[in-house]
Amino acid sequence: NNYIVVQIRSGFIIINQHIAHVRILYERYLKKLNQREELIQKQLFPISIQIPKDKIDLFNDLLTPLKSLGFEIQSFGGESYVIHGIPAGFDDNNLQEVMDGLIDQYLQNMNLEVSKNENLARSMAQSAALKAGKSLSSEEMKTLINDLFACEMPYSNPSGKKCFITFELNELEKQFS
């Protein structure tokens, strides 16, 4: 439930599904941030989240770029925020966890020399990506593979980790010699 094995003409590749999904989401989010494209899916019932006091100023700075990603978030006073809309196709089951992860990742990436948009795209992708060990259906695997190889840079995630490794048939045959 961590890897996808895909046969290719010269052998096979093993894809790390979490790292690949980070790459896919990173490119998608960065494109949205740079194009200021907003595709908001309104929530029937707004979702409340809590932001720690020491991180509220940072979170408030991120509200405008988050809107570019498709989030509609409003302060509800104190440490409370209400999410009225999420990016189209986004899973709303774990928004508190995603926002907590987003803030933590954003703070970790601040020592990197990247733009605010790139930092936000990296942070959002890392916190929203499939978690390691998640079982995917065949259709979900195909979609992930197609989305990965449609990326501008499918070989590694924004941190430089490989999305997949390739094994040539001759290397495999040597193992059985």
PDB file of C-alpha atoms in Angstrom:
ATOM      1  CA  ASN A   1       0.000   0.000   0.000  1.00  0.00           C
ATOM      2  CA  ASN A   2       3.000   2.306  -0.389  1.00  0.00           C
ATOM      3  CA  TYR A   3       4.198   1.493  -3.878  1.00  0.00           C
ATOM      4  CA  ILE A   4       2.804   0.913  -7.339  1.00  0.00           C
ATOM      5  CA  VAL A   5       4.682  -1.457  -9.651  1.00  0.00           C
ATOM      6  CA  VAL A   6       4.281  -0.684 -13.349  1.00  0.00           C
ATOM      7  CA  GLN A   7       5.622  -2.781 -16.197  1.00  0.00           C
ATOM      8  CA  ILE A   8       7.337  -0.858 -18.981  1.00  0.00           C
ATOM      9  CA  ARG A   9       8.928  -2.091 -22.206  1.00  0.00           C
ATOM     10  CA  SER A  10      12.476  -2.201 -20.802  1.00  0.00           C
ATOM     11  CA  GLY A  11      11.581  -3.522 -17.334  1.00  0.00           C
ATOM     12  CA  PHE A  12       9.456  -2.025 -14.595  1.00  0.00           C
ATOM     13  CA  ILE A  13       9.196   1.006 -12.348  1.00  0.00           C
ATOM     14  CA  ILE A  14       8.219   1.261  -8.717  1.00  0.00           C
ATOM     15  CA  ILE A  15       6.347   4.434  -7.796  1.00  0.00           C
ATOM     16  CA  ASN A  16       6.168   5.744  -4.249  1.00  0.00           C
ATOM     17  CA  GLN A  17       2.510   6.801  -4.201  1.00  0.00           C
ATOM     18  CA  HIS A  18       2.896   9.418  -1.440  1.00  0.00           C
ATOM     19  CA  ILE A  19       5.923  11.149  -2.989  1.00  0.00           C
ATOM     20  CA  ALA A  20       4.310  11.029  -6.444  1.00  0.00           C
ATOM     21  CA  HIS A  21       1.099  12.553  -5.105  1.00  0.00           C
ATOM     22  CA  VAL A  22       3.094  15.366  -3.462  1.00  0.00           C
ATOM     23  CA  ARG A  23       4.649  16.153  -6.881  1.00  0.00           C
ATOM     24  CA  ILE A  24       1.246  16.151  -8.595  1.00  0.00           C
ATOM     25  CA  LEU A  25      -0.371  18.395  -5.984  1.00  0.00           C
ATOM     26  CA  TYR A  26       2.638  20.722  -5.816  1.00  0.00           C
ATOM     27  CA  GLU A  27       2.504  21.452  -9.547  1.00  0.00           C
ATOM     28  CA  ARG A  28      -1.281  21.827  -9.449  1.00  0.00           C
ATOM     29  CA  TYR A  29      -1.200  24.238  -6.482  1.00  0.00           C
ATOM     30  CA  LEU A  30       1.708  26.271  -7.816  1.00  0.00           C
ATOM     31  CA  LYS A  31      -0.093  26.712 -11.132  1.00  0.00           C
ATOM     32  CA  LYS A  32      -3.270  27.858  -9.352  1.00  0.00           C
ATOM     33  CA  LEU A  33      -1.324  30.316  -7.191  1.00  0.00           C
ATOM     34  CA  ASN A  34       0.493  31.798 -10.172  1.00  0.00           C
ATOM     35  CA  GLN A  35      -2.653  32.046 -12.314  1.00  0.00           C
ATOM     36  CA  ARG A  36      -4.905  33.273  -9.493  1.00  0.00           C
ATOM     37  CA  GLU A  37      -7.418  30.670 -10.590  1.00  0.00           C
ATOM     38  CA  GLU A  38     -10.184  30.111  -8.031  1.00  0.00           C
ATOM     39  CA  LEU A  39     -12.346  27.011  -8.229  1.00  0.00           C
ATOM     40  CA  ILE A  40     -14.222  26.986  -4.928  1.00  0.00           C
ATOM     41  CA  GLN A  41     -16.576  24.213  -3.912  1.00  0.00           C
ATOM     42  CA  LYS A  42     -18.977  25.732  -1.360  1.00  0.00           C
ATOM     43  CA  GLN A  43     -19.579  23.695   1.781  1.00  0.00           C
ATOM     44  CA  LEU A  44     -23.180  22.908   2.676  1.00  0.00           C
ATOM     45  CA  PHE A  45     -22.129  22.998   6.327  1.00  0.00           C
ATOM     46  CA  PRO A  46     -19.133  25.238   7.112  1.00  0.00           C
ATOM     47  CA  ILE A  47     -16.254  23.493   8.834  1.00  0.00           C
ATOM     48  CA  SER A  48     -14.661  25.001  11.946  1.00  0.00           C
ATOM     49  CA  ILE A  49     -10.930  24.745  12.584  1.00  0.00           C
ATOM     50  CA  GLN A  50      -8.706  25.979  15.393  1.00  0.00           C
ATOM     51  CA  ILE A  51      -5.351  27.649  14.841  1.00  0.00           C
ATOM     52  CA  PRO A  52      -2.854  27.843  17.730  1.00  0.00           C
ATOM     53  CA  LYS A  53      -2.409  31.394  19.095  1.00  0.00           C
ATOM     54  CA  ASP A  54       1.284  31.502  18.202  1.00  0.00           C
ATOM     55  CA  LYS A  55       0.505  30.709  14.540  1.00  0.00           C
ATOM     56  CA  ILE A  56      -2.508  32.984  13.936  1.00  0.00           C
ATOM     57  CA  ASP A  57      -0.474  35.831  12.392  1.00  0.00           C
ATOM     58  CA  LEU A  58       1.154  33.442   9.903  1.00  0.00           C
ATOM     59  CA  PHE A  59      -2.195  31.846   9.085  1.00  0.00           C
ATOM     60  CA  ASN A  60      -3.766  35.274   8.496  1.00  0.00           C
ATOM     61  CA  ASP A  61      -0.923  36.071   6.055  1.00  0.00           C
ATOM     62  CA  LEU A  62      -1.747  32.875   4.163  1.00  0.00           C
ATOM     63  CA  LEU A  63      -5.502  33.526   3.826  1.00  0.00           C
ATOM     64  CA  THR A  64      -5.232  35.448   0.529  1.00  0.00           C
ATOM     65  CA  PRO A  65      -2.985  32.858  -1.187  1.00  0.00           C
ATOM     66  CA  LEU A  66      -5.192  30.074   0.209  1.00  0.00           C
ATOM     67  CA  LYS A  67      -8.124  31.779  -1.495  1.00  0.00           C
ATOM     68  CA  SER A  68      -6.197  31.491  -4.777  1.00  0.00           C
ATOM     69  CA  LEU A  69      -6.004  27.746  -4.142  1.00  0.00           C
ATOM     70  CA  GLY A  70      -9.779  27.607  -3.749  1.00  0.00           C
ATOM     71  CA  PHE A  71     -10.260  27.920   0.005  1.00  0.00           C
ATOM     72  CA  GLU A  72     -12.806  30.305   1.453  1.00  0.00           C
ATOM     73  CA  ILE A  73     -11.761  30.811   5.074  1.00  0.00           C
ATOM     74  CA  GLN A  74     -13.032  33.421   7.477  1.00  0.00           C
ATOM     75  CA  SER A  75     -11.929  34.349  10.984  1.00  0.00           C
ATOM     76  CA  PHE A  76     -14.566  33.497  13.572  1.00  0.00           C
ATOM     77  CA  GLY A  77     -12.807  35.276  16.408  1.00  0.00           C
ATOM     78  CA  GLY A  78      -9.916  34.225  18.596  1.00  0.00           C
ATOM     79  CA  GLU A  79      -8.356  30.990  17.419  1.00  0.00           C
ATOM     80  CA  SER A  80     -11.421  29.871  15.445  1.00  0.00           C
ATOM     81  CA  TYR A  81     -11.805  29.972  11.679  1.00  0.00           C
ATOM     82  CA  VAL A  82     -14.659  28.790   9.500  1.00  0.00           C
ATOM     83  CA  ILE A  83     -14.107  27.184   6.109  1.00  0.00           C
ATOM     84  CA  HIS A  84     -16.996  27.973   3.767  1.00  0.00           C
ATOM     85  CA  GLY A  85     -15.392  26.595   0.614  1.00  0.00           C
ATOM     86  CA  ILE A  86     -12.623  24.234  -0.440  1.00  0.00           C
ATOM     87  CA  PRO A  87     -10.848  23.630  -3.757  1.00  0.00           C
ATOM     88  CA  ALA A  88     -12.986  21.670  -6.201  1.00  0.00           C
ATOM     89  CA  GLY A  89     -12.239  17.959  -5.813  1.00  0.00           C
ATOM     90  CA  PHE A  90     -10.518  18.436  -2.441  1.00  0.00           C
ATOM     91  CA  ASP A  91     -11.237  15.936   0.341  1.00  0.00           C
ATOM     92  CA  ASP A  92     -12.827  17.806   3.265  1.00  0.00           C
ATOM     93  CA  ASN A  93     -12.615  14.912   5.743  1.00  0.00           C
ATOM     94  CA  ASN A  94      -9.468  16.104   7.486  1.00  0.00           C
ATOM     95  CA  LEU A  95      -9.280  19.887   7.082  1.00  0.00           C
ATOM     96  CA  GLN A  96      -8.012  20.515  10.618  1.00  0.00           C
ATOM     97  CA  GLU A  97      -5.186  18.055  10.023  1.00  0.00           C
ATOM     98  CA  VAL A  98      -4.433  19.550   6.591  1.00  0.00           C
ATOM     99  CA  MET A  99      -4.295  23.115   7.949  1.00  0.00           C
ATOM    100  CA  ASP A 100      -2.124  22.055  10.921  1.00  0.00           C
ATOM    101  CA  GLY A 101       0.230  20.252   8.534  1.00  0.00           C
ATOM    102  CA  LEU A 102       0.197  23.195   6.133  1.00  0.00           C
ATOM    103  CA  ILE A 103       1.300  25.647   8.829  1.00  0.00           C
ATOM    104  CA  ASP A 104       4.000  23.292  10.158  1.00  0.00           C
ATOM    105  CA  GLN A 105       5.347  22.603   6.658  1.00  0.00           C
ATOM    106  CA  TYR A 106       5.254  26.296   5.772  1.00  0.00           C
ATOM    107  CA  LEU A 107       7.310  27.136   8.869  1.00  0.00           C
ATOM    108  CA  GLN A 108       9.821  24.371   8.040  1.00  0.00           C
ATOM    109  CA  ASN A 109      10.156  25.653   4.463  1.00  0.00           C
ATOM    110  CA  MET A 110      10.764  29.262   5.528  1.00  0.00           C
ATOM    111  CA  ASN A 111      14.513  28.607   5.749  1.00  0.00           C
ATOM    112  CA  LEU A 112      14.499  27.574   2.075  1.00  0.00           C
ATOM    113  CA  GLU A 113      15.078  30.313  -0.446  1.00  0.00           C
ATOM    114  CA  VAL A 114      11.721  29.970  -2.221  1.00  0.00           C
ATOM    115  CA  SER A 115       8.902  32.382  -2.929  1.00  0.00           C
ATOM    116  CA  LYS A 116       5.817  32.593  -0.725  1.00  0.00           C
ATOM    117  CA  ASN A 117       3.746  30.891  -3.462  1.00  0.00           C
ATOM    118  CA  GLU A 118       6.244  28.069  -3.849  1.00  0.00           C
ATOM    119  CA  ASN A 119       6.443  27.594  -0.082  1.00  0.00           C
ATOM    120  CA  LEU A 120       2.649  27.493   0.152  1.00  0.00           C
ATOM    121  CA  ALA A 121       2.377  25.049  -2.773  1.00  0.00           C
ATOM    122  CA  ARG A 122       5.028  22.785  -1.212  1.00  0.00           C
ATOM    123  CA  SER A 123       3.401  22.942   2.208  1.00  0.00           C
ATOM    124  CA  MET A 124      -0.114  22.359   0.918  1.00  0.00           C
ATOM    125  CA  ALA A 125       0.977  19.440  -1.271  1.00  0.00           C
ATOM    126  CA  GLN A 126       2.819  17.776   1.604  1.00  0.00           C
ATOM    127  CA  SER A 127      -0.087  18.113   4.019  1.00  0.00           C
ATOM    128  CA  ALA A 128      -2.829  17.150   1.537  1.00  0.00           C
ATOM    129  CA  ALA A 129      -1.079  14.247  -0.241  1.00  0.00           C
ATOM    130  CA  LEU A 130      -2.073  10.617   0.153  1.00  0.00           C
ATOM    131  CA  LYS A 131      -0.657   9.217   3.343  1.00  0.00           C
ATOM    132  CA  ALA A 132       1.784   6.323   3.140  1.00  0.00           C
ATOM    133  CA  GLY A 133       0.004   2.997   3.466  1.00  0.00           C
ATOM    134  CA  LYS A 134      -3.289   4.105   1.907  1.00  0.00           C
ATOM    135  CA  SER A 135      -4.786   1.368  -0.222  1.00  0.00           C
ATOM    136  CA  LEU A 136      -5.672   2.539  -3.737  1.00  0.00           C
ATOM    137  CA  SER A 137      -8.048   0.968  -6.228  1.00  0.00           C
ATOM    138  CA  SER A 138      -6.759   0.051  -9.681  1.00  0.00           C
ATOM    139  CA  GLU A 139      -8.499   3.117 -11.102  1.00  0.00           C
ATOM    140  CA  GLU A 140      -6.899   5.408  -8.480  1.00  0.00           C
ATOM    141  CA  MET A 141      -3.483   3.925  -9.290  1.00  0.00           C
ATOM    142  CA  LYS A 142      -3.979   4.546 -13.016  1.00  0.00           C
ATOM    143  CA  THR A 143      -5.037   8.128 -12.343  1.00  0.00           C
ATOM    144  CA  LEU A 144      -2.018   8.710 -10.102  1.00  0.00           C
ATOM    145  CA  ILE A 145       0.350   7.261 -12.723  1.00  0.00           C
ATOM    146  CA  ASN A 146      -1.188   9.335 -15.537  1.00  0.00           C
ATOM    147  CA  ASP A 147      -1.170  12.504 -13.412  1.00  0.00           C
ATOM    148  CA  LEU A 148       2.450  11.924 -12.386  1.00  0.00           C
ATOM    149  CA  PHE A 149       3.709  11.520 -15.929  1.00  0.00           C
ATOM    150  CA  ALA A 150       1.702  14.564 -17.021  1.00  0.00           C
ATOM    151  CA  CYS A 151       3.770  16.659 -14.569  1.00  0.00           C
ATOM    152  CA  GLU A 152       6.523  18.931 -15.833  1.00  0.00           C
ATOM    153  CA  MET A 153       8.990  17.225 -13.477  1.00  0.00           C
ATOM    154  CA  PRO A 154       7.718  13.700 -12.673  1.00  0.00           C
ATOM    155  CA  TYR A 155      11.066  12.390 -11.430  1.00  0.00           C
ATOM    156  CA  SER A 156      11.136  13.911  -7.951  1.00  0.00           C
ATOM    157  CA  ASN A 157       9.035  15.781  -5.433  1.00  0.00           C
ATOM    158  CA  PRO A 158       9.823  19.419  -4.561  1.00  0.00           C
ATOM    159  CA  SER A 159      12.233  18.255  -1.832  1.00  0.00           C
ATOM    160  CA  GLY A 160      14.220  16.174  -4.313  1.00  0.00           C
ATOM    161  CA  LYS A 161      13.006  12.710  -3.271  1.00  0.00           C
ATOM    162  CA  LYS A 162      12.567  10.290  -6.163  1.00  0.00           C
ATOM    163  CA  CYS A 163       8.955   9.621  -7.192  1.00  0.00           C
ATOM    164  CA  PHE A 164       9.909   6.343  -8.823  1.00  0.00           C
ATOM    165  CA  ILE A 165      12.830   4.073  -9.559  1.00  0.00           C
ATOM    166  CA  THR A 166      13.386   2.068 -12.719  1.00  0.00           C
ATOM    167  CA  PHE A 167      14.591  -1.520 -12.981  1.00  0.00           C
ATOM    168  CA  GLU A 168      15.854  -2.716 -16.343  1.00  0.00           C
ATOM    169  CA  LEU A 169      15.091  -6.307 -17.398  1.00  0.00           C
ATOM    170  CA  ASN A 170      18.784  -7.145 -17.745  1.00  0.00           C
ATOM    171  CA  GLU A 171      19.346  -6.038 -14.111  1.00  0.00           C
ATOM    172  CA  LEU A 172      16.490  -8.271 -13.024  1.00  0.00           C
ATOM    173  CA  GLU A 173      17.819 -11.234 -15.023  1.00  0.00           C
ATOM    174  CA  LYS A 174      21.233 -10.855 -13.366  1.00  0.00           C
ATOM    175  CA  GLN A 175      19.559 -11.330  -9.968  1.00  0.00           C
ATOM    176  CA  PHE A 176      18.423 -14.806 -11.041  1.00  0.00           C
ATOM    177  CA  SER A 177      21.807 -15.906 -12.412  1.00  0.00           C
TER     178      SER A 177
END
